[in-house]
Amino acid sequence: MPDFLQIALKNDGDSSNIHAYITGLAIQQGSRRCLLKSDGNDLYFPQNPPAIGSPLAEDCAIPLGPPGHTTIVKIPQIAGGRIWIVEGKLTFLLNPGPALVEPSVLNPSDPNAQANFGFCEFTLNDAQLYANISYVDFVPRIPIAITLQQASGQMQHVAGMAPDGLDRLAEGLRQQARNDGRPWDKLIVQAGGRNLRILNATHGNAVGASFEGYYEPFIEEVWRKYSSGPRMKVDTQAGPGVLEGHVNH
């Protein structure tokens, strides 16, 4: 794999106030914590700050320009990388270490709690480029898509959410709350009169939404099925292919 990649960040939205931040561990620099500077080319390595919650010494907001504009950035080999996309700007802080304090969707006092942001994750090393759109903790309002063009010319594309995807998902959760009486609607975080993001149900306690006992009947049903003879098939989507398993107790 190359020492770096040029990545095209295209603003397909309707706002000119969109910025990107790129964070991760610089593999070829001793895996030091780094951010890409606002020029989209040079790396910023935070120094050990004097206090908890210290500001960054460098502006790392990369402007993506008006709708339809494409910004080219140079990303070196990075582990645990994230490309953050936000309407406006984000606040990153430093704790002694240095440790980077990233935006949190679970802390209502976080300075980014009302920001419209999302991110995709990636790792570029000597062996591979791995990237995905991460909806593990929450679904953002701002949609993100990824397209990869290989050296052979083959294209891979993950479209992400539709522009109205979050609003449709939110309405579905409100309907589900009416159907079964569970607090699905509390997972919807709003700001400025619009749906901002939807949290994963496993983070429901952060917004007073408990789903205790919800999945236990289904889990017991699955356990009974695979305890009685049928084998479960798991597609590893890798070299081992489709594997079969059974309950052993």
PDB file of C-alpha atoms in Angstrom:
ATOM      1  CA  MET A   1       0.000   0.000   0.000  1.00  0.00           C
ATOM      2  CA  PRO A   2       1.159   3.599  -0.570  1.00  0.00           C
ATOM      3  CA  ASP A   3       2.502   5.862   2.153  1.00  0.00           C
ATOM      4  CA  PHE A   4      -0.457   8.185   1.624  1.00  0.00           C
ATOM      5  CA  LEU A   5      -3.669   8.580  -0.324  1.00  0.00           C
ATOM      6  CA  GLN A   6      -5.313  11.577  -1.899  1.00  0.00           C
ATOM      7  CA  ILE A   7      -8.955  11.639  -0.902  1.00  0.00           C
ATOM      8  CA  ALA A   8     -11.601  13.759  -2.601  1.00  0.00           C
ATOM      9  CA  LEU A   9     -14.117  15.259  -0.174  1.00  0.00           C
ATOM     10  CA  LYS A  10     -17.154  16.432  -2.130  1.00  0.00           C
ATOM     11  CA  ASN A  11     -19.859  18.654  -0.688  1.00  0.00           C
ATOM     12  CA  ASP A  12     -23.063  17.220  -2.127  1.00  0.00           C
ATOM     13  CA  GLY A  13     -25.235  19.099   0.355  1.00  0.00           C
ATOM     14  CA  ASP A  14     -26.994  22.457   0.159  1.00  0.00           C
ATOM     15  CA  SER A  15     -24.806  24.370   2.636  1.00  0.00           C
ATOM     16  CA  SER A  16     -21.523  26.218   2.114  1.00  0.00           C
ATOM     17  CA  ASN A  17     -20.691  25.996   5.822  1.00  0.00           C
ATOM     18  CA  ILE A  18     -19.419  22.398   5.834  1.00  0.00           C
ATOM     19  CA  HIS A  19     -16.062  21.380   7.309  1.00  0.00           C
ATOM     20  CA  ALA A  20     -14.089  18.166   7.660  1.00  0.00           C
ATOM     21  CA  TYR A  21     -11.731  17.049  10.415  1.00  0.00           C
ATOM     22  CA  ILE A  22      -9.412  14.062  10.057  1.00  0.00           C
ATOM     23  CA  THR A  23      -8.047  12.314  13.147  1.00  0.00           C
ATOM     24  CA  GLY A  24      -6.113   9.138  13.879  1.00  0.00           C
ATOM     25  CA  LEU A  25      -2.788   7.559  14.800  1.00  0.00           C
ATOM     26  CA  ALA A  26       0.106   8.280  12.419  1.00  0.00           C
ATOM     27  CA  ILE A  27       1.546   4.803  11.826  1.00  0.00           C
ATOM     28  CA  GLN A  28       4.844   5.998  10.342  1.00  0.00           C
ATOM     29  CA  GLN A  29       5.326   8.515  13.164  1.00  0.00           C
ATOM     30  CA  GLY A  30       5.319   6.077  16.057  1.00  0.00           C
ATOM     31  CA  SER A  31       1.502   5.872  16.071  1.00  0.00           C
ATOM     32  CA  ARG A  32       1.291   9.344  17.568  1.00  0.00           C
ATOM     33  CA  ARG A  33      -2.121  10.981  17.814  1.00  0.00           C
ATOM     34  CA  CYS A  34      -2.579  13.426  14.962  1.00  0.00           C
ATOM     35  CA  LEU A  35      -5.022  15.635  13.109  1.00  0.00           C
ATOM     36  CA  LEU A  36      -4.782  16.884   9.556  1.00  0.00           C
ATOM     37  CA  LYS A  37      -4.310  20.641   9.422  1.00  0.00           C
ATOM     38  CA  SER A  38      -6.802  22.918   7.689  1.00  0.00           C
ATOM     39  CA  ASP A  39      -4.626  22.952   4.552  1.00  0.00           C
ATOM     40  CA  GLY A  40      -5.551  19.288   4.015  1.00  0.00           C
ATOM     41  CA  ASN A  41      -1.901  18.337   3.634  1.00  0.00           C
ATOM     42  CA  ASP A  42       0.197  18.686   6.805  1.00  0.00           C
ATOM     43  CA  LEU A  43      -0.181  16.840  10.095  1.00  0.00           C
ATOM     44  CA  TYR A  44      -0.637  18.441  13.509  1.00  0.00           C
ATOM     45  CA  PHE A  45       0.688  16.482  16.491  1.00  0.00           C
ATOM     46  CA  PRO A  46      -0.812  17.833  19.735  1.00  0.00           C
ATOM     47  CA  GLN A  47       1.619  18.474  22.584  1.00  0.00           C
ATOM     48  CA  ASN A  48       0.969  17.580  26.197  1.00  0.00           C
ATOM     49  CA  PRO A  49      -1.385  20.331  27.471  1.00  0.00           C
ATOM     50  CA  PRO A  50      -1.093  22.090  30.830  1.00  0.00           C
ATOM     51  CA  ALA A  51      -4.641  21.260  31.918  1.00  0.00           C
ATOM     52  CA  ILE A  52      -7.692  19.121  31.251  1.00  0.00           C
ATOM     53  CA  GLY A  53      -9.878  20.454  28.452  1.00  0.00           C
ATOM     54  CA  SER A  54      -7.207  22.573  26.776  1.00  0.00           C
ATOM     55  CA  PRO A  55      -7.913  23.844  23.238  1.00  0.00           C
ATOM     56  CA  LEU A  56      -5.977  22.690  20.197  1.00  0.00           C
ATOM     57  CA  ALA A  57      -3.066  24.905  19.184  1.00  0.00           C
ATOM     58  CA  GLU A  58      -3.940  24.464  15.502  1.00  0.00           C
ATOM     59  CA  ASP A  59      -7.059  25.102  13.422  1.00  0.00           C
ATOM     60  CA  CYS A  60      -7.860  21.715  11.897  1.00  0.00           C
ATOM     61  CA  ALA A  61     -11.182  22.565  10.226  1.00  0.00           C
ATOM     62  CA  ILE A  62     -10.931  21.805   6.488  1.00  0.00           C
ATOM     63  CA  PRO A  63     -13.499  23.904   4.558  1.00  0.00           C
ATOM     64  CA  LEU A  64     -15.335  21.897   1.906  1.00  0.00           C
ATOM     65  CA  GLY A  65     -16.544  24.917  -0.038  1.00  0.00           C
ATOM     66  CA  PRO A  66     -19.916  25.537  -1.689  1.00  0.00           C
ATOM     67  CA  PRO A  67     -22.329  22.802  -2.808  1.00  0.00           C
ATOM     68  CA  GLY A  68     -20.803  20.700  -5.578  1.00  0.00           C
ATOM     69  CA  HIS A  69     -17.222  21.627  -4.677  1.00  0.00           C
ATOM     70  CA  THR A  70     -14.540  18.935  -4.221  1.00  0.00           C
ATOM     71  CA  THR A  71     -11.612  19.360  -1.828  1.00  0.00           C
ATOM     72  CA  ILE A  72      -8.550  17.115  -2.180  1.00  0.00           C
ATOM     73  CA  VAL A  73      -6.731  16.117   1.011  1.00  0.00           C
ATOM     74  CA  LYS A  74      -3.597  14.020   1.554  1.00  0.00           C
ATOM     75  CA  ILE A  75      -3.905  11.335   4.222  1.00  0.00           C
ATOM     76  CA  PRO A  76      -0.845   9.343   5.360  1.00  0.00           C
ATOM     77  CA  GLN A  77      -0.914   5.839   6.774  1.00  0.00           C
ATOM     78  CA  ILE A  78      -3.259   6.130   9.745  1.00  0.00           C
ATOM     79  CA  ALA A  79      -4.773   3.639  12.185  1.00  0.00           C
ATOM     80  CA  GLY A  80      -8.129   4.223  13.837  1.00  0.00           C
ATOM     81  CA  GLY A  81      -8.791   7.145  11.533  1.00  0.00           C
ATOM     82  CA  ARG A  82     -11.965   9.165  11.325  1.00  0.00           C
ATOM     83  CA  ILE A  83     -13.140  11.674   8.758  1.00  0.00           C
ATOM     84  CA  TRP A  84     -15.572  13.946  10.593  1.00  0.00           C
ATOM     85  CA  ILE A  85     -18.062  15.994   8.564  1.00  0.00           C
ATOM     86  CA  VAL A  86     -19.926  18.835  10.257  1.00  0.00           C
ATOM     87  CA  GLU A  87     -22.229  21.711   9.463  1.00  0.00           C
ATOM     88  CA  GLY A  88     -20.257  24.576  10.994  1.00  0.00           C
ATOM     89  CA  LYS A  89     -17.309  23.535  13.154  1.00  0.00           C
ATOM     90  CA  LEU A  90     -16.476  21.034  15.894  1.00  0.00           C
ATOM     91  CA  THR A  91     -14.623  21.506  19.163  1.00  0.00           C
ATOM     92  CA  PHE A  92     -11.804  19.074  19.933  1.00  0.00           C
ATOM     93  CA  LEU A  93     -10.036  19.372  23.284  1.00  0.00           C
ATOM     94  CA  LEU A  94      -6.869  17.983  24.848  1.00  0.00           C
ATOM     95  CA  ASN A  95      -6.272  16.259  28.157  1.00  0.00           C
ATOM     96  CA  PRO A  96      -2.832  15.536  29.620  1.00  0.00           C
ATOM     97  CA  GLY A  97      -1.101  12.708  27.822  1.00  0.00           C
ATOM     98  CA  PRO A  98      -1.829  14.136  25.350  1.00  0.00           C
ATOM     99  CA  ALA A  99      -5.274  12.586  24.898  1.00  0.00           C
ATOM    100  CA  LEU A 100      -7.688  13.904  22.302  1.00  0.00           C
ATOM    101  CA  VAL A 101     -11.209  14.573  23.560  1.00  0.00           C
ATOM    102  CA  GLU A 102     -13.470  13.853  20.597  1.00  0.00           C
ATOM    103  CA  PRO A 103     -17.058  15.051  20.152  1.00  0.00           C
ATOM    104  CA  SER A 104     -19.564  12.973  22.124  1.00  0.00           C
ATOM    105  CA  VAL A 105     -23.236  12.417  21.343  1.00  0.00           C
ATOM    106  CA  LEU A 106     -23.909  10.930  24.798  1.00  0.00           C
ATOM    107  CA  ASN A 107     -22.796  13.860  26.954  1.00  0.00           C
ATOM    108  CA  PRO A 108     -25.378  16.688  26.900  1.00  0.00           C
ATOM    109  CA  SER A 109     -22.762  19.138  28.207  1.00  0.00           C
ATOM    110  CA  ASP A 110     -20.360  18.385  25.342  1.00  0.00           C
ATOM    111  CA  PRO A 111     -19.725  21.560  23.295  1.00  0.00           C
ATOM    112  CA  ASN A 112     -20.705  19.611  20.166  1.00  0.00           C
ATOM    113  CA  ALA A 113     -23.995  18.265  21.522  1.00  0.00           C
ATOM    114  CA  GLN A 114     -26.056  20.534  19.256  1.00  0.00           C
ATOM    115  CA  ALA A 115     -23.793  20.212  16.204  1.00  0.00           C
ATOM    116  CA  ASN A 116     -24.910  18.432  13.044  1.00  0.00           C
ATOM    117  CA  PHE A 117     -22.019  16.039  12.465  1.00  0.00           C
ATOM    118  CA  GLY A 118     -21.154  12.487  11.497  1.00  0.00           C
ATOM    119  CA  PHE A 119     -18.051  10.536  10.593  1.00  0.00           C
ATOM    120  CA  CYS A 120     -16.692   7.599   8.662  1.00  0.00           C
ATOM    121  CA  GLU A 121     -13.882   5.385   9.889  1.00  0.00           C
ATOM    122  CA  PHE A 122     -10.770   4.189   8.077  1.00  0.00           C
ATOM    123  CA  THR A 123      -7.367   2.562   8.476  1.00  0.00           C
ATOM    124  CA  LEU A 124      -4.593   2.792   5.890  1.00  0.00           C
ATOM    125  CA  ASN A 125      -1.520   0.624   6.518  1.00  0.00           C
ATOM    126  CA  ASP A 126       0.999  -1.445   4.563  1.00  0.00           C
ATOM    127  CA  ALA A 127      -1.512  -4.254   4.065  1.00  0.00           C
ATOM    128  CA  GLN A 128      -4.837  -2.618   3.320  1.00  0.00           C
ATOM    129  CA  LEU A 129      -7.212   0.291   3.202  1.00  0.00           C
ATOM    130  CA  TYR A 130     -10.275  -0.314   5.348  1.00  0.00           C
ATOM    131  CA  ALA A 131     -13.119   2.183   5.495  1.00  0.00           C
ATOM    132  CA  ASN A 132     -16.753   2.179   6.550  1.00  0.00           C
ATOM    133  CA  ILE A 133     -19.643   4.492   7.304  1.00  0.00           C
ATOM    134  CA  SER A 134     -20.090   4.130  11.050  1.00  0.00           C
ATOM    135  CA  TYR A 135     -23.640   4.024  12.429  1.00  0.00           C
ATOM    136  CA  VAL A 136     -22.634   2.028  15.519  1.00  0.00           C
ATOM    137  CA  ASP A 137     -23.457   4.656  18.150  1.00  0.00           C
ATOM    138  CA  PHE A 138     -25.821   6.958  16.276  1.00  0.00           C
ATOM    139  CA  VAL A 139     -27.288   7.885  12.915  1.00  0.00           C
ATOM    140  CA  PRO A 140     -26.441  11.496  11.993  1.00  0.00           C
ATOM    141  CA  ARG A 141     -28.577  13.985  10.140  1.00  0.00           C
ATOM    142  CA  ILE A 142     -25.723  14.813   7.792  1.00  0.00           C
ATOM    143  CA  PRO A 143     -25.430  11.964   5.237  1.00  0.00           C
ATOM    144  CA  ILE A 144     -22.020  10.548   4.323  1.00  0.00           C
ATOM    145  CA  ALA A 145     -21.162   8.291   1.370  1.00  0.00           C
ATOM    146  CA  ILE A 146     -17.901   6.566   0.393  1.00  0.00           C
ATOM    147  CA  THR A 147     -16.600   5.711  -3.083  1.00  0.00           C
ATOM    148  CA  LEU A 148     -13.370   3.764  -3.621  1.00  0.00           C
ATOM    149  CA  GLN A 149     -11.675   3.460  -7.004  1.00  0.00           C
ATOM    150  CA  GLN A 150      -9.119   0.666  -7.160  1.00  0.00           C
ATOM    151  CA  ALA A 151      -5.987   0.691  -9.324  1.00  0.00           C
ATOM    152  CA  SER A 152      -7.811  -1.666 -11.701  1.00  0.00           C
ATOM    153  CA  GLY A 153     -10.514   0.948 -12.194  1.00  0.00           C
ATOM    154  CA  GLN A 154     -13.113  -1.077 -10.289  1.00  0.00           C
ATOM    155  CA  MET A 155     -15.408   1.062  -8.149  1.00  0.00           C
ATOM    156  CA  GLN A 156     -16.941   0.347  -4.750  1.00  0.00           C
ATOM    157  CA  HIS A 157     -19.659   2.674  -3.480  1.00  0.00           C
ATOM    158  CA  VAL A 158     -21.615   2.893  -0.232  1.00  0.00           C
ATOM    159  CA  ALA A 159     -24.391   5.440  -0.621  1.00  0.00           C
ATOM    160  CA  GLY A 160     -25.225   6.080   3.018  1.00  0.00           C
ATOM    161  CA  MET A 161     -28.525   7.636   4.094  1.00  0.00           C
ATOM    162  CA  ALA A 162     -30.861   9.473   1.754  1.00  0.00           C
ATOM    163  CA  PRO A 163     -31.198  13.234   2.406  1.00  0.00           C
ATOM    164  CA  ASP A 164     -34.507  12.622   4.208  1.00  0.00           C
ATOM    165  CA  GLY A 165     -33.384   9.310   5.709  1.00  0.00           C
ATOM    166  CA  LEU A 166     -33.086  10.516   9.294  1.00  0.00           C
ATOM    167  CA  ASP A 167     -36.545  12.097   9.275  1.00  0.00           C
ATOM    168  CA  ARG A 168     -38.094   8.902   7.902  1.00  0.00           C
ATOM    169  CA  LEU A 169     -36.256   6.809  10.469  1.00  0.00           C
ATOM    170  CA  ALA A 170     -37.417   9.131  13.247  1.00  0.00           C
ATOM    171  CA  GLU A 171     -41.035   8.820  12.147  1.00  0.00           C
ATOM    172  CA  GLY A 172     -40.666   5.041  12.096  1.00  0.00           C
ATOM    173  CA  LEU A 173     -39.382   5.078  15.680  1.00  0.00           C
ATOM    174  CA  ARG A 174     -42.255   7.286  16.812  1.00  0.00           C
ATOM    175  CA  GLN A 175     -44.685   4.845  15.235  1.00  0.00           C
ATOM    176  CA  GLN A 176     -42.938   1.895  16.870  1.00  0.00           C
ATOM    177  CA  ALA A 177     -43.211   3.623  20.254  1.00  0.00           C
ATOM    178  CA  ARG A 178     -46.953   3.929  19.688  1.00  0.00           C
ATOM    179  CA  ASN A 179     -47.142   0.278  18.653  1.00  0.00           C
ATOM    180  CA  ASP A 180     -45.357  -1.386  21.568  1.00  0.00           C
ATOM    181  CA  GLY A 181     -45.155   1.309  24.244  1.00  0.00           C
ATOM    182  CA  ARG A 182     -41.360   1.246  24.384  1.00  0.00           C
ATOM    183  CA  PRO A 183     -39.408   4.558  24.410  1.00  0.00           C
ATOM    184  CA  TRP A 184     -38.090   4.372  20.831  1.00  0.00           C
ATOM    185  CA  ASP A 185     -39.001   8.012  20.306  1.00  0.00           C
ATOM    186  CA  LYS A 186     -36.637   9.104  23.100  1.00  0.00           C
ATOM    187  CA  LEU A 187     -33.694   7.955  20.978  1.00  0.00           C
ATOM    188  CA  ILE A 188     -34.402  10.884  18.647  1.00  0.00           C
ATOM    189  CA  VAL A 189     -32.253  13.909  19.526  1.00  0.00           C
ATOM    190  CA  GLN A 190     -33.578  17.244  18.279  1.00  0.00           C
ATOM    191  CA  ALA A 191     -32.038  20.698  17.985  1.00  0.00           C
ATOM    192  CA  GLY A 192     -33.298  23.891  16.410  1.00  0.00           C
ATOM    193  CA  GLY A 193     -36.695  22.369  15.671  1.00  0.00           C
ATOM    194  CA  ARG A 194     -35.330  19.486  13.562  1.00  0.00           C
ATOM    195  CA  ASN A 195     -34.215  15.911  14.069  1.00  0.00           C
ATOM    196  CA  LEU A 196     -30.452  16.018  14.704  1.00  0.00           C
ATOM    197  CA  ARG A 197     -29.487  12.385  15.263  1.00  0.00           C
ATOM    198  CA  ILE A 198     -30.827   9.043  16.470  1.00  0.00           C
ATOM    199  CA  LEU A 199     -28.980   7.098  19.149  1.00  0.00           C
ATOM    200  CA  ASN A 200     -28.399   3.367  19.190  1.00  0.00           C
ATOM    201  CA  ALA A 201     -30.825   1.708  21.612  1.00  0.00           C
ATOM    202  CA  THR A 202     -27.853   0.426  23.630  1.00  0.00           C
ATOM    203  CA  HIS A 203     -27.230   4.073  24.581  1.00  0.00           C
ATOM    204  CA  GLY A 204     -30.831   4.600  25.635  1.00  0.00           C
ATOM    205  CA  ASN A 205     -29.926   5.241  29.263  1.00  0.00           C
ATOM    206  CA  ALA A 206     -28.222   8.478  28.174  1.00  0.00           C
ATOM    207  CA  VAL A 207     -31.651   9.856  27.223  1.00  0.00           C
ATOM    208  CA  GLY A 208     -33.822   8.024  29.759  1.00  0.00           C
ATOM    209  CA  ALA A 209     -34.895   5.260  27.382  1.00  0.00           C
ATOM    210  CA  SER A 210     -34.641   1.813  28.978  1.00  0.00           C
ATOM    211  CA  PHE A 211     -35.126  -1.317  26.883  1.00  0.00           C
ATOM    212  CA  GLU A 212     -34.486  -3.736  29.730  1.00  0.00           C
ATOM    213  CA  GLY A 213     -36.010  -7.134  28.992  1.00  0.00           C
ATOM    214  CA  TYR A 214     -36.994  -6.209  25.437  1.00  0.00           C
ATOM    215  CA  TYR A 215     -34.855  -8.748  23.593  1.00  0.00           C
ATOM    216  CA  GLU A 216     -34.858 -11.596  26.134  1.00  0.00           C
ATOM    217  CA  PRO A 217     -37.919 -13.433  24.707  1.00  0.00           C
ATOM    218  CA  PHE A 218     -36.410 -13.386  21.211  1.00  0.00           C
ATOM    219  CA  ILE A 219     -33.020 -14.554  22.489  1.00  0.00           C
ATOM    220  CA  GLU A 220     -34.682 -17.458  24.297  1.00  0.00           C
ATOM    221  CA  GLU A 221     -36.575 -18.368  21.130  1.00  0.00           C
ATOM    222  CA  VAL A 222     -33.371 -18.458  19.079  1.00  0.00           C
ATOM    223  CA  TRP A 223     -31.607 -20.494  21.758  1.00  0.00           C
ATOM    224  CA  ARG A 224     -34.407 -23.079  21.809  1.00  0.00           C
ATOM    225  CA  LYS A 225     -34.332 -23.393  18.021  1.00  0.00           C
ATOM    226  CA  TYR A 226     -30.616 -24.038  17.738  1.00  0.00           C
ATOM    227  CA  SER A 227     -30.593 -26.266  20.814  1.00  0.00           C
ATOM    228  CA  SER A 228     -33.002 -28.693  19.146  1.00  0.00           C
ATOM    229  CA  GLY A 229     -30.964 -29.660  16.099  1.00  0.00           C
ATOM    230  CA  PRO A 230     -30.793 -27.031  13.326  1.00  0.00           C
ATOM    231  CA  ARG A 231     -27.385 -25.544  12.666  1.00  0.00           C
ATOM    232  CA  MET A 232     -26.802 -21.819  12.321  1.00  0.00           C
ATOM    233  CA  LYS A 233     -24.974 -20.686   9.194  1.00  0.00           C
ATOM    234  CA  VAL A 234     -22.673 -17.669   9.509  1.00  0.00           C
ATOM    235  CA  ASP A 235     -21.276 -15.961   6.414  1.00  0.00           C
ATOM    236  CA  THR A 236     -17.843 -14.700   7.459  1.00  0.00           C
ATOM    237  CA  GLN A 237     -17.536 -12.671   4.230  1.00  0.00           C
ATOM    238  CA  ALA A 238     -13.891 -13.764   4.229  1.00  0.00           C
ATOM    239  CA  GLY A 239     -11.699 -16.731   3.337  1.00  0.00           C
ATOM    240  CA  PRO A 240     -13.431 -19.280   5.603  1.00  0.00           C
ATOM    241  CA  GLY A 241     -16.699 -18.669   3.742  1.00  0.00           C
ATOM    242  CA  VAL A 242     -19.973 -19.865   5.299  1.00  0.00           C
ATOM    243  CA  LEU A 243     -19.514 -21.683   8.595  1.00  0.00           C
ATOM    244  CA  GLU A 244     -22.008 -23.791  10.517  1.00  0.00           C
ATOM    245  CA  GLY A 245     -22.405 -23.736  14.259  1.00  0.00           C
ATOM    246  CA  HIS A 246     -24.607 -25.293  16.893  1.00  0.00           C
ATOM    247  CA  VAL A 247     -25.369 -24.945  20.582  1.00  0.00           C
ATOM    248  CA  ASN A 248     -23.093 -26.938  22.862  1.00  0.00           C
ATOM    249  CA  HIS A 249     -24.135 -26.950  26.512  1.00  0.00           C
TER     250      HIS A 249
END
